[in-house]
Short mmCIF file of C-alpha atoms in Angstrom, two decimals:
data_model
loop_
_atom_site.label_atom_id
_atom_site.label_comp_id
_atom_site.label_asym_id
_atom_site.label_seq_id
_atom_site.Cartn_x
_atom_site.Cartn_y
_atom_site.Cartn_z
CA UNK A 23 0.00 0.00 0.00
CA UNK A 24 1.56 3.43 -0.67
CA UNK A 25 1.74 6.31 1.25
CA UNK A 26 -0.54 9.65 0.97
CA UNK A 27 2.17 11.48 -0.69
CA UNK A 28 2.98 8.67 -3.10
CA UNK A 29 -0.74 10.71 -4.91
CA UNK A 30 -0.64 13.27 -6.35
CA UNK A 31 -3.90 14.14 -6.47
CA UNK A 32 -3.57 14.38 -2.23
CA UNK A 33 -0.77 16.80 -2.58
CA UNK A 34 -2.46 19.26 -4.95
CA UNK A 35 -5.44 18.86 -2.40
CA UNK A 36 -2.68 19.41 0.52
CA UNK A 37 -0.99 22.49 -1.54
CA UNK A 38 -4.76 24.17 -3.06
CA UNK A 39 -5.97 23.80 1.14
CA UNK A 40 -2.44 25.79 2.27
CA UNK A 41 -2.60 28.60 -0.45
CA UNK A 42 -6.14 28.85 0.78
CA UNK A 43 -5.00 29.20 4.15
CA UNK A 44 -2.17 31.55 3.32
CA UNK A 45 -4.55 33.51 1.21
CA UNK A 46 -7.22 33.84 3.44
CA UNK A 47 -4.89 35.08 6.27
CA UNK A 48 -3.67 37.74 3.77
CA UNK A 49 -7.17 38.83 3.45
CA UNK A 50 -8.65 39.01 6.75
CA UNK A 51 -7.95 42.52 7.25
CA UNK A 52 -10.28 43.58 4.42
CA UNK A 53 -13.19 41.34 5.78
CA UNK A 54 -12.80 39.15 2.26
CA UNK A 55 -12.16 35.44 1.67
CA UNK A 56 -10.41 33.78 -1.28
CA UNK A 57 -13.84 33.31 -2.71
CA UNK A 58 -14.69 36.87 -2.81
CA UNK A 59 -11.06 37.13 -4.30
CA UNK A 60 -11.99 35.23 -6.98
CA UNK A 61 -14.94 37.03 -8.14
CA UNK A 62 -12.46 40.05 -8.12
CA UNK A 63 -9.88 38.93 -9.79
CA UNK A 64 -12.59 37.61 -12.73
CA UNK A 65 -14.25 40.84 -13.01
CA UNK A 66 -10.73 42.36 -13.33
CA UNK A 67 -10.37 40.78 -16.28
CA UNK A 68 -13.89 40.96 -17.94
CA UNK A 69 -16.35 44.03 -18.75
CA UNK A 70 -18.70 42.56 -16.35
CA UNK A 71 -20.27 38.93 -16.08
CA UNK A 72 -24.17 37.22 -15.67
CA UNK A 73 -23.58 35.50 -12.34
CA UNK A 74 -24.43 32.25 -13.86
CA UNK A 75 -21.15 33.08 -15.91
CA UNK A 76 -19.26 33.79 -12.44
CA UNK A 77 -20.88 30.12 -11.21
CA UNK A 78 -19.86 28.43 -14.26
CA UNK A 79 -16.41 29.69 -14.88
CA UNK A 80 -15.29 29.73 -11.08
CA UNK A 81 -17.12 26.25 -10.51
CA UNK A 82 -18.91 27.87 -7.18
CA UNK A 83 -22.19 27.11 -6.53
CA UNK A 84 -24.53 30.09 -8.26
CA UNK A 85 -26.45 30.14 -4.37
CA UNK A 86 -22.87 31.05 -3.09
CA UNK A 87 -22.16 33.28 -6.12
CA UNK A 88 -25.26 35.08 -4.87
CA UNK A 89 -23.68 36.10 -1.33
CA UNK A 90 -20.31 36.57 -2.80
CA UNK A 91 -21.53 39.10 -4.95
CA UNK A 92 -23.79 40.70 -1.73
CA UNK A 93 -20.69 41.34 0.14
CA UNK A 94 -19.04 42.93 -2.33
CA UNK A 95 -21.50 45.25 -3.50
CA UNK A 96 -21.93 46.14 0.39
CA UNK A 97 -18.36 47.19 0.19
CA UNK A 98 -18.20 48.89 -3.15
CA UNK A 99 -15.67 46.84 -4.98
CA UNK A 100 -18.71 45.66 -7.30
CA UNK A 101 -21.93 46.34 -8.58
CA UNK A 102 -24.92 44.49 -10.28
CA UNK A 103 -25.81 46.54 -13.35
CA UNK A 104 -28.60 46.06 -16.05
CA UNK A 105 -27.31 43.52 -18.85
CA UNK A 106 -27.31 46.02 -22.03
CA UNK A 107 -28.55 43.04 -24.51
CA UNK A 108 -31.53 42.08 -21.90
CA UNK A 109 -32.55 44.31 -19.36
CA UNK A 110 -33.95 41.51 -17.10
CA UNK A 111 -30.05 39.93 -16.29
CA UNK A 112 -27.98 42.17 -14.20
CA UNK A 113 -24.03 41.84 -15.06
CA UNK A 114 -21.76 41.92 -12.21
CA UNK A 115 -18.98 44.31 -12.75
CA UNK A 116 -15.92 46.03 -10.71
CA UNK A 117 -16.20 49.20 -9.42
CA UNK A 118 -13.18 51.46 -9.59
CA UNK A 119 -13.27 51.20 -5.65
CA UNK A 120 -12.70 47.16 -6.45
CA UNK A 121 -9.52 48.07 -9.16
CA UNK A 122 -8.31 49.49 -6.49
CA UNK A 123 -8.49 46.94 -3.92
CA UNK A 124 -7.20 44.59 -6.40
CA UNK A 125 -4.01 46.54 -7.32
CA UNK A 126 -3.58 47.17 -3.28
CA UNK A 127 -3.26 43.70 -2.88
CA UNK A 128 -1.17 42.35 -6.26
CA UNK A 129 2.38 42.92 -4.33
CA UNK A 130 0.99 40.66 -1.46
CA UNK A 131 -0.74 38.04 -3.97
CA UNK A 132 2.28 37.79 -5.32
CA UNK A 133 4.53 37.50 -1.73
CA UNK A 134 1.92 34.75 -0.65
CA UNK A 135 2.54 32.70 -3.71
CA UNK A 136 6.39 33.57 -3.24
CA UNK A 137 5.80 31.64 0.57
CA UNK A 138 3.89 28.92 -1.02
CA UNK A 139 6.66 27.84 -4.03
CA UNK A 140 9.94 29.16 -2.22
CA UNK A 141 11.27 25.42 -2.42
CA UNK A 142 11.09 25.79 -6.18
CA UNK A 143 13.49 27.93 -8.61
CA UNK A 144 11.96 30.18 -10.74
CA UNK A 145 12.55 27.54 -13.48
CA UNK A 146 10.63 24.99 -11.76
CA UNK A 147 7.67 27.49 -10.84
CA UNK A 148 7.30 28.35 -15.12
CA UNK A 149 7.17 24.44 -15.21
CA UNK A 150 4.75 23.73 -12.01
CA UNK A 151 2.67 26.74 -13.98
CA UNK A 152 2.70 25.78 -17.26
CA UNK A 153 1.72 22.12 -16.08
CA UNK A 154 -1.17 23.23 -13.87
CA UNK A 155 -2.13 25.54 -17.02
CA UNK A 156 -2.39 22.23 -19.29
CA UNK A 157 -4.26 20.00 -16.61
CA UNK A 158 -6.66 22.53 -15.52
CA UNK A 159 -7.30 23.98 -19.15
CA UNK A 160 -10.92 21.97 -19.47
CA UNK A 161 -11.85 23.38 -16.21
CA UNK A 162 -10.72 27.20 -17.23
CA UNK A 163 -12.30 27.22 -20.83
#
């Protein structure tokens, strides 16, 4: 029988729970989880999304999607607006308040995932990238 860290699958489980953790500690002062974070970071790089596109895209339940997008439209860093092709969907987009959140927090993003993968040269971390790229591209179309 072979040990837990003989699969793989276990340690990408082990390493997606601890860049949660790390993640979420990095965003407790603002009141936000890595959820929220997310949504953010999706809007960031759309001109606004259906919330059924935010459910299917970030594979979160559309009832959590729902709160998600509640708490950040009580803080300002988004906003449900009318969809322009049919006025009865509202798109969820950033507000300029949210940009800025987002930029306020790309230098410690990027020291979390620093913490996470300093065992790994910056060669290795292209190649740990470009792998996770290729296995999770069905999940990201």
């Amino acid at each position: 029988m072979r040990g837990l860290h003989a699969d793989t699958g276990y340690l990408l489980y082990r390493l997606g729970l601890r860049s949660g953790q790390l993640f979420n500690t990095f965003l407790q002062e603002s009141g936000l989880r890595l959820r929220h974070y997310a949504v953010l970071r999706f809007l960031a790089t759309a001109e606004g999304a259906l919330q059924r596109e935010l459910s299917t895209r970030l594979g979160y339940d559309p009832s959590a999607i729902v709160g998600l997008v509640d708490d950040l439209e009580k803080l300002g860093l988004a906003e449900r607006r009318p969809a322009p092709d049919d006025r009865r969907s509202r798109i969820v987009v950033l507000t300029e308040d949210g940009r800025a959140f987002l930029r306020g927090t790309d230098e410690a993003g990027l020291r979390v995932t620093n913490d996470l993968l300093a065992p790994l040269d910056p060669a290795d971390r292209a190649t740990l990238h470009a792998l996770l790229l290729r296995v999770a591209q069905d999940g990201l179309a």
